[in-house]
């Protein structure tokens, strides 16, 4: 998978890393790649875990499908039985 990031967004993410390194952060990361990986893992966790803080993130972003299946807890990533 190859993800392209708009240069302005990348500048902001790099600045966030700089702030973490200078001032600390509870979930701070040491690279843009690590930060993006953490964010994507949180989104994936929110998709499979209704009621989690990560799900709240998906709800605020409008990324919860309007179907009962997306409101069921799944212990593993991906489609059940796949």
XYZ file of N, CA and C in Angstrom:
246
model
N 0.850 -1.175 0.000
C 0.000 0.000 0.000
C 0.895 1.237 0.000
N 0.509 2.192 -0.798
C 1.238 3.444 -0.887
C 0.247 4.577 -0.656
N 0.506 5.394 0.352
C -0.393 6.495 0.686
C 0.315 7.807 0.391
N -0.334 8.666 -0.379
C 0.230 9.975 -0.675
C -0.384 10.999 0.268
N 0.467 11.835 0.818
C 0.032 12.857 1.767
C 0.301 14.228 1.152
N -0.698 15.083 1.193
C -0.538 16.449 0.701
C 0.636 17.092 1.446
N 1.486 17.838 0.744
C 2.658 18.443 1.382
C 2.335 19.299 2.608
N 1.231 20.025 2.578
C 0.864 20.852 3.733
C 0.494 19.983 4.939
N -0.183 18.873 4.683
C -0.533 17.944 5.763
C 0.740 17.326 6.329
N 1.658 16.944 5.455
C 2.920 16.360 5.914
C 3.694 17.351 6.780
N 3.701 18.628 6.390
C 4.370 19.651 7.204
C 3.777 19.708 8.604
N 2.460 19.627 8.698
C 1.811 19.682 10.013
C 2.153 18.451 10.840
N 2.148 17.282 10.204
C 2.493 16.053 10.927
C 3.943 16.093 11.409
N 4.838 16.611 10.591
C 6.239 16.758 11.000
C 6.359 17.721 12.174
N 5.569 18.786 12.150
C 5.573 19.740 13.260
C 5.058 19.082 14.538
N 4.038 18.246 14.418
C 3.534 17.523 15.590
C 4.636 16.660 16.192
N 5.393 15.952 15.352
C 6.491 15.111 15.833
C 7.525 15.970 16.553
N 7.828 17.117 15.991
C 8.775 18.040 16.620
C 8.287 18.459 18.011
N 7.006 18.780 18.119
C 6.446 19.159 19.421
C 6.525 18.006 20.415
N 6.220 16.784 19.968
C 6.312 15.613 20.848
C 7.730 15.448 21.363
N 8.711 15.619 20.480
C 10.105 15.430 20.870
C 10.563 16.511 21.838
N 10.069 17.721 21.668
C 10.473 18.830 22.526
C 9.755 18.837 23.866
N 8.478 18.455 23.870
C 7.658 18.653 25.061
C 7.024 17.382 25.611
N 7.145 16.285 24.903
C 6.526 15.043 25.347
C 5.046 15.011 25.015
N 4.490 13.819 25.073
C 3.083 13.601 24.769
C 2.745 12.184 25.209
N 1.590 11.958 25.846
C 1.265 10.608 26.323
C 1.365 9.527 25.249
N 0.945 9.825 24.036
C 1.011 8.830 22.958
C 1.911 9.327 21.834
N 2.857 10.196 22.167
C 3.725 10.794 21.167
C 4.489 9.767 20.356
N 4.809 10.102 19.156
C 5.530 9.228 18.239
C 6.816 9.918 17.806
N 7.734 9.136 17.238
C 9.026 9.695 16.859
C 9.200 9.887 15.355
N 8.172 9.587 14.581
C 8.237 9.792 13.133
C 6.824 9.952 12.581
N 6.735 10.546 11.407
C 5.436 10.693 10.751
C 4.851 9.316 10.454
N 5.694 8.391 10.009
C 5.230 7.039 9.702
C 4.623 6.370 10.933
N 5.289 6.519 12.073
C 4.790 5.933 13.322
C 3.471 6.582 13.744
N 3.368 7.889 13.574
C 2.139 8.611 13.910
C 0.982 8.140 13.037
N 1.217 8.028 11.735
C 0.169 7.574 10.820
C -0.240 6.142 11.135
N 0.724 5.296 11.438
C 0.425 3.905 11.793
C -0.456 3.842 13.039
N -0.145 4.665 14.042
C -0.938 4.712 15.275
C -2.368 5.182 14.987
N -2.498 6.210 14.169
C -3.819 6.739 13.829
C -4.645 5.695 13.082
N -4.037 5.023 12.110
C -4.764 4.011 11.339
C -5.145 2.816 12.203
N -4.273 2.422 13.123
C -4.608 1.325 14.042
C -5.785 1.720 14.929
N -5.821 2.969 15.360
C -6.932 3.447 16.187
C -8.238 3.434 15.406
N -8.191 3.816 14.144
C -9.389 3.788 13.305
C -9.870 2.356 13.115
N -8.936 1.440 12.845
C -9.312 0.032 12.676
C -9.904 -0.534 13.964
N -9.329 -0.171 15.114
C -9.880 -0.638 16.390
C -11.284 -0.091 16.606
N -11.501 1.166 16.260
C -12.824 1.757 16.395
C -13.854 1.096 15.502
N -13.424 0.601 14.364
C -14.339 -0.068 13.451
C -14.858 -1.376 14.029
N -14.028 -2.077 14.768
C -14.423 -3.399 15.269
C -14.851 -3.394 16.734
N -14.737 -2.249 17.413
C -15.046 -2.197 18.840
C -16.038 -1.075 19.170
N -17.336 -1.292 18.947
C -18.327 -0.278 19.328
C -18.205 0.039 20.823
N -18.334 1.288 21.169
C -18.250 1.695 22.567
C -16.854 2.104 23.000
N -15.864 1.877 22.164
C -14.489 2.246 22.512
C -14.250 3.727 22.215
N -13.189 4.267 22.799
C -12.858 5.661 22.497
C -12.515 5.806 21.016
N -11.951 4.766 20.421
C -11.626 4.826 19.000
C -12.891 4.931 18.145
N -13.981 4.283 18.577
C -15.252 4.371 17.844
C -15.759 5.801 17.863
N -15.574 6.492 18.978
C -15.985 7.897 19.055
C -15.305 8.720 17.971
N -14.041 8.407 17.704
C -13.313 9.087 16.643
C -13.977 8.839 15.294
N -14.317 7.593 15.010
C -14.989 7.266 13.753
C -16.336 7.965 13.644
N -17.077 8.003 14.743
C -18.385 8.668 14.732
C -18.238 10.152 14.422
N -17.245 10.806 15.037
C -17.036 12.231 14.779
C -16.638 12.493 13.333
N -15.947 11.532 12.718
C -15.521 11.677 11.325
C -16.580 11.212 10.328
N -17.682 10.658 10.826
C -18.738 10.157 9.954
C -18.340 8.881 9.232
N -17.559 8.023 9.888
C -17.030 6.819 9.252
C -17.613 5.517 9.787
N -18.821 5.574 10.345
C -19.495 4.353 10.797
C -20.600 4.040 9.793
N -20.533 2.844 9.217
C -21.536 2.430 8.225
C -22.911 2.334 8.874
N -23.939 2.661 8.130
C -25.312 2.644 8.635
C -25.906 1.245 8.479
N -25.343 0.298 9.242
C -25.844 -1.080 9.214
C -25.535 -1.744 10.555
N -26.355 -2.708 10.923
C -26.175 -3.404 12.186
C -24.833 -4.095 12.314
N -24.318 -4.572 11.211
C -23.042 -5.292 11.217
C -21.900 -4.438 11.774
N -21.949 -3.137 11.501
C -20.870 -2.265 11.968
C -21.036 -1.893 13.444
N -22.104 -2.335 14.048
C -22.327 -2.076 15.473
C -22.104 -3.322 16.315
N -21.561 -4.366 15.715
C -21.262 -5.603 16.432
C -19.774 -5.670 16.736
N -19.451 -6.103 17.961
C -18.049 -6.277 18.347
C -17.424 -7.422 17.558
N -16.206 -7.217 17.099
C -15.440 -8.277 16.443
C -14.089 -8.382 17.134
N -13.702 -9.592 17.497
C -12.438 -9.782 18.213
C -11.229 -9.714 17.289
N -11.441 -9.881 15.985
C -10.331 -9.853 15.038
C -10.592 -8.809 13.960
N -9.516 -8.401 13.306
C -9.625 -7.435 12.216
C -10.191 -8.101 10.971
N -10.897 -7.335 10.174
C -11.416 -7.822 8.901
C -12.789 -8.444 9.025
N -13.316 -8.838 7.890
C -14.648 -9.433 7.811
C -14.658 -10.799 8.494
N -15.699 -11.037 9.292
C -15.850 -12.332 9.969
C -15.862 -13.456 8.949
N -15.111 -14.506 9.216
C -15.102 -15.685 8.367
C -14.284 -15.551 7.095
N -13.618 -14.420 6.915
C -12.824 -14.232 5.677
C -11.410 -14.747 5.852
